[in-house]
Coordinates of C-alpha atoms in Angstrom, one line a residue:
M1 CA -18.0 81.1 32.0
R2 CA -17.7 78.6 34.9
P3 CA -18.2 74.9 35.3
F4 CA -21.2 73.8 37.0
L5 CA -22.5 70.6 39.2
V6 CA -25.7 70.2 41.0
D7 CA -25.0 69.2 44.5
I8 CA -28.0 70.1 46.9
P9 CA -26.9 69.8 50.3
Q10 CA -27.9 67.1 52.6
T11 CA -29.4 69.2 55.2
D12 CA -31.7 70.6 52.2
L13 CA -33.0 66.9 51.5
D14 CA -33.5 66.1 55.3
D15 CA -35.6 69.1 55.5
L16 CA -37.8 68.2 52.8
G17 CA -37.9 64.9 54.0
Q18 CA -39.2 66.4 57.6
R19 CA -41.6 69.0 56.0
L20 CA -43.2 66.1 54.0
A21 CA -43.8 64.0 57.0
A22 CA -45.2 66.9 58.7
T23 CA -47.6 68.3 56.0
R24 CA -50.9 69.4 57.0
W25 CA -53.5 67.7 54.8
P26 CA -56.7 69.4 53.6
D27 CA -60.2 67.9 53.9
E28 CA -61.7 66.3 50.8
L29 CA -65.2 66.5 49.5
T30 CA -66.5 63.1 48.6
G31 CA -66.7 61.7 45.0
V32 CA -65.0 64.8 43.0
G33 CA -61.9 63.2 41.9
W34 CA -59.8 65.7 40.0
D35 CA -62.6 68.0 38.8
R36 CA -61.6 70.5 41.9
G37 CA -58.0 69.8 41.9
V38 CA -55.2 67.3 43.2
P39 CA -57.0 64.7 45.0
P40 CA -55.5 64.3 48.6
A41 CA -55.1 60.6 48.4
Y42 CA -53.2 60.7 45.4
L43 CA -51.1 63.5 46.4
R44 CA -50.6 61.9 49.9
E45 CA -49.3 58.5 48.0
L46 CA -46.9 60.6 46.0
A47 CA -45.5 62.9 48.6
D48 CA -44.7 59.5 50.6
Y49 CA -42.8 58.2 47.6
W50 CA -40.9 61.5 47.3
R51 CA -40.1 61.4 50.7
T52 CA -39.2 57.6 51.0
G53 CA -38.8 56.2 47.4
F54 CA -37.5 58.5 45.2
D55 CA -33.6 59.0 44.9
W56 CA -32.4 62.4 44.1
R57 CA -28.8 61.6 44.4
A58 CA -29.4 59.2 41.2
A59 CA -31.1 62.4 39.6
E60 CA -28.4 64.7 40.4
S61 CA -26.0 62.3 39.1
R62 CA -27.9 61.8 35.9
I63 CA -27.8 65.7 35.3
N64 CA -24.2 66.0 36.3
S65 CA -23.7 63.5 33.6
F66 CA -23.9 66.5 31.1
P67 CA -21.6 69.3 30.8
Q68 CA -23.2 72.4 32.7
F69 CA -21.9 75.8 33.0
V70 CA -23.1 79.3 34.5
T71 CA -22.3 82.7 33.2
E72 CA -23.8 86.4 34.1
I73 CA -25.8 87.8 31.1
D74 CA -27.3 91.1 31.7
G75 CA -27.0 91.1 35.2
A76 CA -28.7 87.4 35.5
T77 CA -27.0 84.3 36.4
V78 CA -28.0 81.8 33.6
H79 CA -27.3 77.9 34.1
F80 CA -26.9 75.9 31.0
I81 CA -26.0 72.3 29.5
H82 CA -23.7 72.6 26.5
Q83 CA -23.3 69.1 24.7
R84 CA -21.1 69.4 21.7
S85 CA -21.7 66.6 19.2
P86 CA -19.0 64.5 18.1
E87 CA -19.9 65.4 14.2
P88 CA -17.6 68.8 13.9
D89 CA -20.2 70.2 11.1
A90 CA -22.8 69.6 13.6
T91 CA -25.8 72.5 13.9
P92 CA -25.6 74.5 16.8
L93 CA -29.3 74.1 18.4
I94 CA -30.5 76.3 21.5
L95 CA -33.3 74.6 23.5
T96 CA -36.0 76.2 25.7
H97 CA -38.1 75.1 28.5
G98 CA -41.1 76.4 29.8
W99 CA -43.3 76.2 33.2
P100 CA -43.6 73.8 34.9
G101 CA -40.5 72.4 33.0
S102 CA -36.6 73.0 33.5
V103 CA -33.5 71.7 31.4
V104 CA -34.2 68.2 32.6
E105 CA -37.1 67.6 30.1
F106 CA -34.8 67.7 27.4
L107 CA -32.1 64.9 29.0
D108 CA -33.7 62.1 26.8
V109 CA -33.2 64.0 23.4
I110 CA -29.6 65.1 23.9
G111 CA -28.1 61.8 23.0
P112 CA -30.2 61.6 19.6
L113 CA -29.6 65.1 18.8
T114 CA -26.2 65.4 19.3
D115 CA -25.0 62.0 18.1
P116 CA -27.6 60.4 15.5
R117 CA -25.0 57.9 14.5
A118 CA -25.1 56.5 17.7
H119 CA -28.8 56.5 17.8
G120 CA -29.9 54.9 14.6
G121 CA -29.8 58.2 12.9
D122 CA -28.1 60.2 10.0
P123 CA -24.8 62.1 11.2
A124 CA -25.7 64.9 9.0
D125 CA -28.3 65.4 11.1
A126 CA -26.2 66.5 14.2
F127 CA -26.6 69.3 16.4
H128 CA -24.4 71.2 19.1
V129 CA -27.1 71.4 21.9
V130 CA -27.3 74.2 24.2
I131 CA -30.1 74.1 26.8
P132 CA -30.4 77.3 29.1
S133 CA -32.4 77.6 32.3
I134 CA -34.7 80.6 32.2
P135 CA -33.7 83.4 34.1
G136 CA -35.3 82.8 37.4
Y137 CA -35.8 79.2 36.9
G138 CA -34.0 76.1 38.4
F139 CA -30.1 77.2 38.7
S140 CA -30.4 80.2 36.8
T141 CA -31.0 82.3 40.3
P142 CA -31.6 84.6 41.5
L143 CA -33.6 87.2 39.9
T144 CA -32.4 90.7 41.1
E145 CA -34.7 93.0 39.3
T146 CA -37.7 93.2 37.0
G147 CA -38.1 93.5 33.2
W148 CA -37.1 89.5 32.3
D149 CA -39.8 89.4 29.6
V150 CA -39.5 87.2 26.4
P151 CA -37.3 89.7 24.3
R152 CA -34.8 90.3 27.1
I153 CA -34.6 86.6 27.3
A154 CA -34.3 86.2 23.7
N155 CA -31.2 88.7 23.5
A156 CA -29.4 87.2 26.5
W157 CA -29.9 83.6 24.3
A158 CA -27.9 85.5 21.5
E159 CA -25.5 86.6 23.6
L160 CA -25.2 83.2 25.3
M161 CA -24.6 81.7 21.7
T162 CA -22.1 84.3 20.8
R163 CA -20.1 83.2 23.9
L164 CA -20.2 79.9 23.0
G165 CA -19.2 80.7 19.0
Y166 CA -22.1 80.1 17.6
E167 CA -22.6 82.9 14.8
R168 CA -25.3 81.0 13.2
F169 CA -27.8 78.7 15.1
G170 CA -31.3 77.3 15.4
A171 CA -33.7 77.2 17.8
Q172 CA -36.4 74.9 19.5
G173 CA -39.0 75.3 22.2
G174 CA -42.3 74.7 23.7
D175 CA -44.4 76.4 26.4
A176 CA -42.5 79.5 27.3
G177 CA -39.5 78.5 25.2
S178 CA -42.1 78.7 22.0
P179 CA -42.3 82.7 22.2
I180 CA -38.7 83.0 23.3
S181 CA -37.7 81.1 20.1
L182 CA -39.8 82.9 17.8
A183 CA -38.5 86.1 19.6
L184 CA -35.1 85.1 19.1
G185 CA -35.5 84.7 15.3
T186 CA -37.7 87.8 14.9
I187 CA -35.0 89.8 16.8
H188 CA -32.1 88.0 15.2
P189 CA -32.9 86.8 11.6
D190 CA -29.3 87.2 10.6
R191 CA -28.4 84.6 13.2
V192 CA -31.1 82.1 13.4
L193 CA -31.2 79.7 11.0
G194 CA -35.0 78.5 11.7
V195 CA -37.2 77.8 14.6
H196 CA -39.1 74.8 15.8
V197 CA -41.7 74.9 18.5
N198 CA -43.8 72.4 19.9
M199 CA -46.2 74.7 21.2
L200 CA -48.1 77.7 19.4
M201 CA -51.1 80.0 20.7
T202 CA -53.3 81.4 18.0
F203 CA -56.2 83.7 18.6
P204 CA -58.8 84.9 16.5
S205 CA -58.4 88.5 14.9
G206 CA -61.9 89.6 15.4
D207 CA -62.9 89.6 12.1
P208 CA -66.3 87.7 12.2
A209 CA -65.7 86.3 8.4
E210 CA -62.5 84.6 9.7
L211 CA -64.7 82.5 12.0
E212 CA -66.9 81.9 9.4
A213 CA -64.7 80.3 7.2
L214 CA -63.2 77.9 9.7
A215 CA -64.0 74.3 9.5
P216 CA -65.8 72.4 12.5
A217 CA -62.5 70.8 13.8
D218 CA -61.2 74.3 13.8
L219 CA -64.0 75.7 15.7
E220 CA -64.0 72.9 18.2
L221 CA -60.2 73.8 18.7
L222 CA -61.3 77.4 19.3
G223 CA -64.0 76.4 21.9
R224 CA -61.3 74.3 23.6
L225 CA -59.2 77.6 24.2
G226 CA -62.1 79.0 25.5
R227 CA -62.7 76.5 27.9
F228 CA -59.0 76.6 28.8
D229 CA -59.8 80.2 29.7
E230 CA -62.9 79.5 31.7
D231 CA -61.7 76.4 33.6
Q232 CA -57.7 75.9 33.6
S233 CA -56.1 79.5 33.1
G234 CA -56.5 80.0 37.4
Y235 CA -52.9 79.1 37.6
M236 CA -51.9 81.8 34.9
K237 CA -53.8 84.6 36.1
I238 CA -52.6 84.4 39.6
M239 CA -49.0 84.4 38.6
A240 CA -49.4 87.0 36.0
T241 CA -51.1 89.3 38.7
R242 CA -49.5 88.3 42.6
P243 CA -46.8 86.0 41.9
Q244 CA -45.1 87.1 45.1
T245 CA -48.0 86.2 47.1
L246 CA -48.1 82.8 45.6
A247 CA -44.7 82.1 46.3
Y248 CA -45.0 82.2 50.2
G249 CA -47.0 79.1 50.0
L250 CA -45.0 77.0 47.7
T251 CA -41.9 77.8 48.8
D252 CA -42.8 76.9 52.3
S253 CA -44.6 73.6 51.3
P254 CA -42.9 71.1 49.4
A255 CA -46.7 69.0 49.3
G256 CA -47.9 72.7 48.0
Q257 CA -45.4 72.8 45.4
L258 CA -45.9 69.2 44.3
A259 CA -49.7 69.8 43.9
W260 CA -49.2 72.9 42.0
I261 CA -47.0 71.3 39.4
V262 CA -48.4 67.9 38.9
E263 CA -51.8 69.1 38.3
K264 CA -50.8 70.5 35.0
Y265 CA -48.7 67.4 34.1
R266 CA -52.0 65.6 34.2
E267 CA -54.2 68.2 32.5
W268 CA -51.6 69.2 29.8
S269 CA -50.2 65.5 29.0
D270 CA -51.6 62.6 27.2
S271 CA -52.6 60.9 30.2
A272 CA -55.3 58.8 31.1
K273 CA -56.0 59.2 34.7
V274 CA -53.0 60.2 36.4
P275 CA -49.7 62.1 35.3
E276 CA -47.4 59.2 35.3
D277 CA -49.6 57.4 32.5
A278 CA -47.4 60.4 30.2
V279 CA -44.5 61.1 32.4
D280 CA -42.2 58.9 34.1
R281 CA -42.7 59.2 37.8
D282 CA -38.9 60.0 38.8
M283 CA -38.7 62.4 36.2
L284 CA -41.7 64.0 37.3
L285 CA -40.3 64.4 41.0
T286 CA -36.9 65.4 39.5
I287 CA -38.6 68.4 38.1
V288 CA -40.4 69.3 41.3
S289 CA -37.5 68.7 43.3
I290 CA -35.4 71.2 41.5
Y291 CA -38.4 74.0 41.8
W292 CA -38.1 73.1 45.4
F293 CA -34.4 73.1 46.2
T294 CA -34.0 76.0 44.3
A295 CA -36.7 78.0 45.9
T296 CA -38.0 79.3 42.5
A297 CA -41.7 78.9 42.9
G298 CA -41.9 82.8 42.7
S299 CA -39.2 83.5 40.4
S300 CA -40.5 81.5 37.7
A301 CA -44.2 83.0 38.3
Q302 CA -42.4 86.4 37.7
F303 CA -42.1 85.6 34.0
Y304 CA -46.0 85.5 33.6
Y305 CA -46.1 88.8 35.3
E306 CA -43.4 90.1 32.6
G307 CA -45.3 88.6 29.9
A308 CA -49.1 89.5 31.1
A309 CA -49.5 92.4 28.7
A310 CA -48.0 90.5 25.4
V311 CA -50.6 87.5 26.2
R312 CA -53.5 90.1 26.3
A313 CA -52.4 91.9 23.1
A314 CA -52.3 88.6 21.1
A315 CA -55.9 87.5 22.4
A316 CA -56.9 90.9 21.5
G317 CA -56.0 90.1 17.6
N318 CA -52.6 91.9 18.2
P319 CA -49.8 89.3 17.9
P320 CA -46.1 89.9 18.3
P321 CA -44.2 91.3 14.9
P322 CA -43.9 88.5 12.2
I323 CA -40.8 86.2 12.0
G324 CA -38.6 86.4 9.2
V325 CA -36.9 83.0 9.5
P326 CA -38.7 79.6 8.7
V327 CA -40.6 78.2 11.2
A328 CA -41.8 74.8 11.8
V329 CA -44.9 73.6 14.1
A330 CA -45.2 70.2 15.6
V331 CA -48.4 69.8 16.9
F332 CA -49.3 67.2 19.8
P333 CA -53.1 66.7 20.4
Q334 CA -53.4 66.7 24.1
D335 CA -51.3 69.9 24.5
L336 CA -53.4 72.6 26.2
F337 CA -53.1 74.9 23.1
V338 CA -53.5 73.1 19.6
P339 CA -53.0 76.0 17.1
I340 CA -55.5 76.5 14.5
R341 CA -53.3 76.4 11.4
A342 CA -55.3 79.2 9.6
F343 CA -54.6 81.6 12.3
A344 CA -51.1 80.3 12.5
E345 CA -50.4 81.1 9.3
R346 CA -51.8 84.7 9.3
D347 CA -49.4 85.6 12.0
I348 CA -46.6 83.7 10.9
P349 CA -46.5 83.5 7.3
T350 CA -42.8 81.8 7.3
I351 CA -44.3 78.5 8.3
V352 CA -42.9 75.9 6.2
R353 CA -43.4 72.6 8.3
W354 CA -46.3 71.6 10.2
T355 CA -46.7 68.3 11.5
E356 CA -49.5 66.8 13.4
F357 CA -49.0 63.7 15.7
E358 CA -51.5 61.0 16.8
R359 CA -50.2 60.9 20.4
G360 CA -48.6 63.3 22.7
G361 CA -49.4 66.5 24.8
H362 CA -47.5 69.5 26.3
F363 CA -44.6 67.8 27.4
A364 CA -43.0 66.6 24.2
A365 CA -39.6 66.0 24.9
L366 CA -40.7 64.0 27.8
E367 CA -43.9 62.4 26.5
Q368 CA -42.7 61.7 22.6
P369 CA -39.0 62.3 22.5
E370 CA -38.5 60.2 19.3
Q371 CA -40.9 61.9 17.5
L372 CA -40.0 65.3 18.4
T373 CA -36.3 64.6 17.5
G374 CA -37.4 63.3 14.1
D375 CA -39.4 66.3 13.6
V376 CA -36.7 68.6 14.5
R377 CA -34.1 66.9 12.3
A378 CA -36.5 66.9 9.3
F379 CA -37.0 70.2 9.5
F380 CA -33.3 71.6 9.8
R381 CA -32.4 68.9 7.5
G382 CA -35.1 70.7 5.0
L383 CA -33.4 73.8 5.7
R384 CA -29.8 72.6 5.0
E385 CA -30.6 70.9 1.8
G386 CA -33.1 73.7 0.4
T387 CA -36.2 71.3 0.1
T388 CA -38.3 73.4 2.5

């Protein structure tokens, strides 16, 4: 393991500014708003702020205020944040991001999780926190071979925790971090204390009787899943089928990379009109900048290609093998996937905690850090005390 600091060359920042200034902007149809994608007027203003107002060096400094390392696991470079708690008996916890996210989405929860005493919490709820970048994402680059699917990443995480000296640990994740964390518990039940997820995809089994038993609210959630497949899943289908072709445009055009990501922060978050209603603008641009500076638009999309068969199987009523450790599900109402509880408990009989929040969307650690932190603490406290 080697210590790591983010240090983007000034030439890369200068190149970004030049590319943004020279953006070739598309035409716009009158009055369509966000219905057909990101409006040019909005993106022009955000791109101009990225070029002239956003302070990457400040973002870089904040990231570097946390201990970071890189190590080689199974042929891949793995970058991770490792923040130990001042509490010696803290529980090790591995947090996994997704797309279009990065390790920086967890920066606001590191302090409360590792040092609850300093944040008005119970020191017994402290965690030693490990936050890796998924291979092909951010500073876990470059990918040199195929096959980095969910089980392989889960096994890499188990190896990472072994190298850090953590024999028993908890796991938490949303988006891609959810199936990775669940797979970690499935493959290594002897080591994983429990799994907390803030996203869960649930599908009908194909049994008509199952649908007839659903409450009206659950039928609405099922319809919402159908609308996602019909209207919002284009990004997933292209990344799951032609990630390399997509990569050329996103790797060459920062405006293209910006549009590709900010659209999701608007559609999947608890935002009213623009993504910044839910996620801080500078944090949003920090995440986009990481994708840009590391040129990982294509390599991050490979995750969808590797996992396409598993998603198709689950949608056809063939979920992954059942997990044998306790599971907690935090449900944020504006997430793109709001799980149907009956389907979730059918596929994961070890669910012991189910929390539904009034606000928040897909990016829980950014949108509702206090609520997410509280739910993670409560879940593992219950496991520790034997009350869940």
